[in-house]
Short mmCIF file of C-alpha atoms in Angstrom, two decimals:
data_model
loop_
_atom_site.label_atom_id
_atom_site.label_comp_id
_atom_site.label_asym_id
_atom_site.label_seq_id
_atom_site.Cartn_x
_atom_site.Cartn_y
_atom_site.Cartn_z
CA UNK H 990 74.91 -164.63 64.17
CA UNK H 991 75.47 -165.85 60.60
CA UNK H 992 78.05 -164.16 58.40
CA UNK H 993 77.60 -163.66 54.67
CA UNK H 994 79.97 -162.46 51.97
CA UNK H 995 78.61 -160.44 49.07
CA UNK H 996 80.47 -158.47 46.35
CA UNK H 997 80.15 -154.81 47.28
CA UNK H 998 82.55 -153.01 44.95
CA UNK H 999 84.10 -154.84 42.00
CA UNK H 1000 86.49 -153.17 39.63
CA UNK H 1001 88.78 -154.30 36.81
CA UNK H 1002 91.77 -152.44 38.15
CA UNK H 1003 94.91 -153.54 36.37
CA UNK H 1004 96.07 -154.83 33.01
CA UNK H 1005 98.03 -157.65 34.70
CA UNK H 1006 97.57 -159.84 37.78
CA UNK H 1007 97.56 -158.30 41.27
CA UNK H 1008 100.57 -158.95 43.46
CA UNK H 1009 99.80 -157.02 46.67
CA UNK H 1010 97.03 -155.19 48.50
CA UNK H 1011 96.96 -152.93 51.58
CA UNK H 1012 94.28 -151.07 53.54
CA UNK H 1013 93.94 -148.27 56.05
CA UNK H 1014 90.74 -146.81 57.52
CA UNK H 1015 89.82 -145.07 54.27
CA UNK H 1016 91.75 -146.41 51.29
CA UNK H 1017 92.50 -149.71 49.61
CA UNK H 1018 95.62 -149.80 47.43
CA UNK H 1019 96.57 -152.56 44.99
CA UNK H 1020 99.92 -153.30 43.39
CA UNK H 1021 100.31 -155.25 40.18
CA UNK H 1022 102.63 -156.75 37.60
CA UNK H 1023 101.60 -153.82 35.37
CA UNK H 1024 103.94 -151.66 37.56
CA UNK H 1025 101.14 -149.39 38.87
CA UNK H 1026 99.51 -148.83 42.27
CA UNK H 1027 95.76 -148.16 42.12
CA UNK H 1028 93.95 -146.32 44.93
CA UNK H 1029 90.30 -146.76 45.94
CA UNK H 1030 88.37 -144.50 48.27
CA UNK H 1031 86.24 -146.97 50.24
CA UNK H 1032 84.02 -144.30 51.79
CA UNK H 1033 82.91 -143.09 48.38
CA UNK H 1034 83.39 -146.51 46.70
CA UNK H 1035 85.28 -144.93 43.80
CA UNK H 1036 88.62 -145.28 42.05
CA UNK H 1037 90.82 -142.51 43.41
CA UNK H 1038 93.77 -142.62 41.00
CA UNK H 1039 97.05 -144.38 40.24
CA UNK H 1040 100.65 -144.03 41.43
CA UNK H 1041 103.34 -144.44 38.77
CA UNK H 1042 106.78 -144.47 40.33
CA UNK H 1043 108.01 -148.04 39.98
CA UNK H 1044 109.53 -149.88 37.02
CA UNK H 1045 108.70 -153.50 37.70
CA UNK H 1046 106.10 -155.55 39.58
CA UNK H 1047 104.91 -153.87 42.79
CA UNK H 1048 105.69 -156.62 45.31
CA UNK H 1049 104.68 -155.10 48.67
CA UNK H 1050 102.49 -152.33 50.07
CA UNK H 1051 102.00 -151.25 53.67
CA UNK H 1052 100.20 -148.29 55.27
CA UNK H 1053 101.37 -146.52 58.39
CA UNK H 1054 98.16 -145.23 59.96
CA UNK H 1055 96.35 -142.60 57.92
CA UNK H 1056 99.41 -140.59 56.93
CA UNK H 1057 101.85 -142.72 54.91
CA UNK H 1058 102.14 -145.63 52.52
CA UNK H 1059 105.31 -147.59 51.73
CA UNK H 1060 105.67 -149.50 48.48
CA UNK H 1061 108.38 -151.87 47.30
CA UNK H 1062 108.96 -153.31 43.84
CA UNK H 1063 111.17 -155.40 41.57
CA UNK H 1064 113.12 -152.25 40.62
CA UNK H 1065 114.72 -152.38 44.10
CA UNK H 1066 113.02 -149.15 45.20
CA UNK H 1067 111.04 -148.39 48.34
CA UNK H 1068 108.80 -145.35 47.92
CA UNK H 1069 107.34 -143.35 50.80
CA UNK H 1070 103.98 -141.78 49.93
CA UNK H 1071 102.00 -139.06 51.65
CA UNK H 1072 98.38 -140.28 51.69
CA UNK H 1073 96.85 -136.79 51.93
CA UNK H 1074 98.15 -135.55 48.56
CA UNK H 1075 99.39 -138.91 47.26
CA UNK H 1076 102.83 -137.55 46.44
CA UNK H 1077 106.09 -139.51 46.61
CA UNK H 1078 108.03 -137.98 49.53
CA UNK H 1079 111.10 -140.17 49.05
CA UNK H 1080 112.30 -142.87 46.69
CA UNK H 1081 115.00 -145.06 48.26
CA UNK H 1082 117.23 -147.46 46.33
CA UNK H 1083 116.72 -150.19 48.92
CA UNK H 1084 118.10 -153.40 47.39
CA UNK H 1085 120.40 -154.39 44.54
CA UNK H 1086 117.83 -156.96 43.43
CA UNK H 1087 114.04 -156.97 43.96
CA UNK H 1088 112.37 -155.78 47.15
CA UNK H 1089 110.43 -158.90 48.19
CA UNK H 1090 108.80 -157.72 51.44
CA UNK H 1091 108.70 -154.79 53.86
CA UNK H 1092 107.21 -154.13 57.28
CA UNK H 1093 106.79 -150.90 59.29
CA UNK H 1094 107.44 -150.89 63.05
CA UNK H 1095 104.30 -149.98 65.09
CA UNK H 1096 106.06 -146.75 66.19
CA UNK H 1097 106.43 -145.63 62.55
CA UNK H 1098 110.12 -144.80 63.14
CA UNK H 1099 111.62 -147.94 61.60
CA UNK H 1100 110.95 -150.23 58.68
CA UNK H 1101 112.50 -153.53 57.67
CA UNK H 1102 112.89 -154.85 54.14
CA UNK H 1103 114.23 -157.99 52.50
CA UNK H 1104 115.28 -158.45 48.89
CA UNK H 1105 116.84 -160.80 46.39
CA UNK H 1106 120.32 -159.52 47.29
CA UNK H 1107 120.28 -161.74 50.43
CA UNK H 1108 120.10 -158.78 52.80
CA UNK H 1109 117.77 -157.63 55.57
CA UNK H 1110 117.80 -153.86 55.84
CA UNK H 1111 116.65 -151.57 58.63
CA UNK H 1112 115.41 -148.12 57.62
CA UNK H 1113 115.28 -144.98 59.72
CA UNK H 1114 111.98 -143.54 58.48
CA UNK H 1115 112.42 -140.23 60.29
CA UNK H 1116 115.57 -139.43 58.32
CA UNK H 1117 114.75 -141.65 55.33
CA UNK H 1118 118.06 -143.48 55.31
CA UNK H 1119 119.53 -146.93 55.86
CA UNK H 1120 120.25 -147.67 59.53
CA UNK H 1121 121.55 -151.26 59.46
CA UNK H 1122 122.26 -154.05 56.94
CA UNK H 1123 122.29 -157.73 57.87
CA UNK H 1124 123.47 -160.37 55.41
CA UNK H 1125 121.31 -163.48 55.13
CA UNK H 1126 122.41 -166.92 53.91
CA UNK H 1127 119.43 -167.11 51.53
CA UNK H 1128 116.85 -164.76 50.02
CA UNK H 1129 113.97 -164.08 52.40
CA UNK H 1130 110.57 -163.45 50.80
CA UNK H 1131 108.51 -162.32 53.84
CA UNK H 1132 109.29 -160.03 56.78
CA UNK H 1133 106.82 -159.01 59.50
CA UNK H 1134 106.85 -157.07 62.79
CA UNK H 1135 104.83 -158.33 65.74
CA UNK H 1136 101.98 -155.97 66.83
CA UNK H 1137 103.91 -154.87 69.95
CA UNK H 1138 107.12 -154.26 67.94
CA UNK H 1139 109.18 -156.44 70.30
CA UNK H 1140 110.06 -159.03 67.65
CA UNK H 1141 110.06 -159.64 63.92
CA UNK H 1142 110.06 -162.70 61.70
CA UNK H 1143 111.62 -163.51 58.34
CA UNK H 1144 110.59 -166.32 56.00
CA UNK H 1145 113.08 -168.16 53.80
CA UNK H 1146 111.23 -170.78 51.69
CA UNK H 1147 109.75 -173.07 54.40
CA UNK H 1148 111.57 -171.65 57.44
CA UNK H 1149 110.45 -168.87 59.84
CA UNK H 1150 113.23 -167.20 61.86
CA UNK H 1151 112.06 -165.27 64.92
CA UNK H 1152 114.21 -162.28 65.99
CA UNK H 1153 114.09 -160.12 69.11
CA UNK H 1154 114.31 -156.36 68.52
CA UNK H 1155 116.62 -155.64 71.47
CA UNK H 1156 119.27 -158.24 70.50
CA UNK H 1157 118.58 -158.52 66.71
CA UNK H 1158 119.42 -162.22 67.10
CA UNK H 1159 117.36 -165.31 66.25
CA UNK H 1160 115.46 -166.63 69.27
CA UNK H 1161 113.77 -169.54 67.50
CA UNK H 1162 112.99 -171.19 64.17
CA UNK H 1163 109.80 -172.76 62.82
CA UNK H 1164 110.10 -175.19 59.88
CA UNK H 1165 107.21 -176.43 57.74
CA UNK H 1166 107.12 -179.13 55.05
CA UNK H 1167 106.02 -176.86 52.18
CA UNK H 1168 106.99 -173.36 51.09
CA UNK H 1169 105.34 -170.61 53.19
CA UNK H 1170 103.22 -168.20 51.17
CA UNK H 1171 101.82 -166.00 53.95
CA UNK H 1172 101.95 -165.42 57.68
CA UNK H 1173 100.19 -163.15 60.18
CA UNK H 1174 100.50 -162.37 63.87
CA UNK H 1175 97.20 -163.27 65.56
CA UNK H 1176 98.54 -161.90 68.87
CA UNK H 1177 102.02 -160.70 69.92
CA UNK H 1178 103.13 -164.31 70.38
CA UNK H 1179 100.88 -166.41 68.10
CA UNK H 1180 101.62 -166.77 64.39
CA UNK H 1181 99.21 -168.02 61.74
CA UNK H 1182 101.18 -169.63 58.90
CA UNK H 1183 99.90 -170.69 55.46
CA UNK H 1184 101.85 -172.39 52.72
CA UNK H 1185 101.72 -174.32 49.48
CA UNK H 1186 99.29 -176.82 50.99
CA UNK H 1187 95.70 -176.63 52.24
CA UNK H 1188 96.54 -176.34 55.94
CA UNK H 1189 96.67 -173.35 58.30
CA UNK H 1190 98.97 -173.76 61.28
CA UNK H 1191 99.12 -171.68 64.45
CA UNK H 1192 102.49 -171.50 66.21
CA UNK H 1193 103.72 -170.08 69.49
CA UNK H 1194 106.63 -167.67 68.94
CA UNK H 1195 107.94 -168.45 72.44
CA UNK H 1196 108.07 -172.26 72.21
CA UNK H 1197 107.93 -172.56 68.36
CA UNK H 1198 105.42 -175.38 68.91
CA UNK H 1199 102.39 -175.92 66.66
CA UNK H 1200 99.33 -175.05 68.77
CA UNK H 1201 96.74 -176.03 66.18
CA UNK H 1202 96.42 -177.02 62.53
CA UNK H 1203 93.38 -177.44 60.29
CA UNK H 1204 92.57 -178.03 56.64
CA UNK H 1205 91.16 -174.77 55.29
CA UNK H 1206 90.93 -175.32 51.51
CA UNK H 1207 91.08 -177.89 48.71
CA UNK H 1208 94.04 -176.15 47.08
CA UNK H 1209 97.10 -174.20 48.21
CA UNK H 1210 96.49 -171.09 50.34
CA UNK H 1211 97.79 -167.91 48.73
CA UNK H 1212 97.20 -165.39 51.50
CA UNK H 1213 95.81 -165.00 55.01
CA UNK H 1214 94.64 -162.00 57.00
CA UNK H 1215 93.66 -161.71 60.65
CA UNK H 1216 91.67 -159.11 62.53
CA UNK H 1217 89.97 -158.66 65.88
CA UNK H 1218 86.48 -157.27 66.28
CA UNK H 1219 84.71 -156.92 69.64
CA UNK H 1220 87.10 -159.44 71.21
CA UNK H 1221 86.56 -161.99 68.43
CA UNK H 1222 89.63 -163.16 66.47
CA UNK H 1223 88.89 -163.85 62.80
CA UNK H 1224 91.21 -165.48 60.26
CA UNK H 1225 90.46 -164.84 56.58
CA UNK H 1226 91.98 -167.18 53.99
CA UNK H 1227 92.21 -166.94 50.20
CA UNK H 1228 93.11 -169.92 48.05
CA UNK H 1229 93.97 -170.74 44.46
CA UNK H 1230 90.68 -172.71 44.46
CA UNK H 1231 88.87 -169.33 44.32
CA UNK H 1232 87.38 -169.54 47.79
CA UNK H 1233 87.56 -166.89 50.51
CA UNK H 1234 86.82 -168.32 53.95
CA UNK H 1235 86.43 -166.67 57.34
CA UNK H 1236 87.22 -168.58 60.53
CA UNK H 1237 86.39 -167.80 64.15
CA UNK H 1238 89.40 -168.48 66.38
CA UNK H 1239 88.84 -168.99 70.10
CA UNK H 1240 92.18 -168.27 71.81
CA UNK H 1241 90.97 -169.87 75.06
CA UNK H 1242 90.41 -173.15 73.20
CA UNK H 1243 93.26 -172.80 70.72
CA UNK H 1244 93.68 -176.56 70.29
CA UNK H 1245 90.15 -176.76 68.88
CA UNK H 1246 89.73 -176.32 65.13
CA UNK H 1247 88.42 -172.79 64.40
CA UNK H 1248 84.77 -172.72 63.30
CA UNK H 1249 83.92 -171.64 59.75
CA UNK H 1250 81.95 -168.38 59.80
CA UNK H 1251 81.31 -168.16 56.06
CA UNK H 1252 82.76 -168.86 52.63
CA UNK H 1253 82.35 -167.55 49.11
CA UNK H 1254 83.48 -168.85 45.73
CA UNK H 1255 84.87 -165.85 43.82
CA UNK H 1256 85.48 -168.01 40.69
CA UNK H 1257 88.83 -166.23 40.35
CA UNK H 1258 92.42 -167.33 40.92
CA UNK H 1259 93.13 -165.38 44.09
CA UNK H 1260 96.60 -163.97 44.72
CA UNK H 1261 96.29 -161.66 47.75
CA UNK H 1262 93.75 -160.54 50.34
CA UNK H 1263 93.20 -157.73 52.85
CA UNK H 1264 90.31 -156.77 55.11
CA UNK H 1265 89.00 -153.22 55.20
CA UNK H 1266 87.05 -152.59 58.40
CA UNK H 1267 84.52 -149.79 58.24
CA UNK H 1268 85.75 -148.23 61.48
CA UNK H 1269 84.17 -144.89 60.63
CA UNK H 1270 80.63 -146.30 60.64
CA UNK H 1271 81.41 -148.17 63.87
CA UNK H 1272 82.73 -144.97 65.40
CA UNK H 1273 79.67 -143.10 64.08
CA UNK H 1274 77.42 -145.71 65.69
CA UNK H 1275 79.25 -145.29 69.00
CA UNK H 1276 79.25 -141.48 68.72
CA UNK H 1277 75.55 -141.57 67.86
CA UNK H 1278 74.92 -143.55 71.03
CA UNK H 1279 77.07 -141.10 72.97
CA UNK H 1280 75.28 -138.14 71.34
CA UNK H 1281 71.86 -139.64 72.21
CA UNK H 1282 72.85 -140.08 75.85
CA UNK H 1283 74.44 -136.61 76.01
CA UNK H 1284 71.29 -135.16 74.37
CA UNK H 1285 69.18 -136.88 77.03
CA UNK H 1286 71.46 -135.36 79.69
CA UNK H 1287 71.16 -131.94 78.01
CA UNK H 1288 67.36 -132.22 77.94
CA UNK H 1289 67.39 -133.17 81.62
CA UNK H 1290 69.73 -130.27 82.35
CA UNK H 1291 67.61 -127.73 80.42
CA UNK H 1292 64.44 -128.89 82.18
CA UNK H 1293 66.23 -128.32 85.52
CA UNK H 1294 67.36 -124.92 84.23
CA UNK H 1295 63.79 -124.12 83.17
CA UNK H 1296 62.50 -125.14 86.60
CA UNK H 1297 65.17 -123.03 88.23
CA UNK H 1298 64.35 -120.12 85.98
CA UNK H 1299 60.69 -120.30 86.90
CA UNK H 1300 61.58 -120.32 90.59
CA UNK H 1301 64.00 -117.46 90.05
CA UNK H 1302 61.35 -115.42 88.19
CA UNK H 1303 58.80 -116.04 90.93
CA UNK H 1304 61.33 -114.98 93.51
CA UNK H 1305 62.09 -111.76 91.68
CA UNK H 1306 58.39 -111.07 91.25
CA UNK H 1307 58.03 -111.04 95.01
CA UNK H 1308 61.07 -108.79 95.42
CA UNK H 1309 60.12 -106.53 92.53
CA UNK H 1310 59.48 -103.43 94.54
CA UNK H 1311 63.04 -103.61 95.97
CA UNK H 1312 64.68 -103.51 92.47
CA UNK H 1313 65.89 -100.11 91.37
CA UNK H 1314 65.22 -98.91 87.75
CA UNK H 1315 68.92 -99.24 86.90
CA UNK H 1316 68.92 -102.88 87.98
CA UNK H 1317 65.79 -103.53 85.96
CA UNK H 1318 67.42 -102.14 82.84
CA UNK H 1319 70.44 -104.38 83.34
CA UNK H 1320 68.42 -107.44 84.17
CA UNK H 1321 66.05 -107.37 81.18
CA UNK H 1322 68.72 -107.82 78.46
CA UNK H 1323 70.34 -110.57 80.50
CA UNK H 1324 67.07 -112.48 80.62
CA UNK H 1325 66.62 -112.06 76.86
CA UNK H 1326 70.17 -113.33 76.33
CA UNK H 1327 69.51 -116.39 78.51
CA UNK H 1328 66.32 -117.07 76.63
CA UNK H 1329 68.25 -116.89 73.33
CA UNK H 1330 70.89 -119.30 74.64
CA UNK H 1331 68.21 -121.75 75.72
CA UNK H 1332 66.56 -121.72 72.31
CA UNK H 1333 69.97 -122.25 70.68
CA UNK H 1334 70.60 -125.21 72.98
#
């Protein structure tokens, strides 16, 4: 099966360059140096509006399911948004400097953030308050939870520190030659790391060893995104060279270089990337299949009912002389009712 990439919905969204992008099953949101967050409804393929709460570049955006969005910016604020009405539920003064990155725990109860004040902060999202502050030796610019929520990683320049949730202590460190620009968890224990060179590296969080590395672009990689579809792991890369590439990763043969599924030259200087999966249409497809099979079962059922009804009518025809007038009166409306139900079905 060959993959192709075609522009589907292009929009000049901001007056300055884009700094972050996030997706959930319906919306795409973009943050920019123009201090605004733009919302797009992907089902209708329209611009949905803008959020104006921050003073400064919007540095990070992350959805929690279909209900909430968290945004962080250079003004040191983290804003919690309700995605039904798009109202700001809470604005938290999170860091003394800029908020550089944030990540929501899979449970939705906690969030972590790092900023230019050399701190890592834990947030209780249920009560909307600070739960814990850890001082770092240097400013971290990326923080990310693992999909199972058992560990999290921080990135300081070219160094990845891996923490365990239960002990909040570093269990391992990964160091690369160049500055790290983006990282993603492919699984709970495999990290895909991209930096200021053309190479993607896959690391084991348990052993901190490099499992695989391959040249993905001709220029530095700005952002990577990973997703799984029907058991297939796909890595999407965006580079300053303007190319978006999609790679098929076989976890059983992880030492092999991932195969290139497709590429497209956007002729733009890319800064960030996210993948919106049309889960609704997939679900519709599955529900359509389910509906077809249930309809077939219903048809089968109604034909059995019709057969039974015929038998039942024949039987009553034979026993007709035994039925009293009162019973006849009661039985006739019932039959009409059943007939009506059948036609409705």
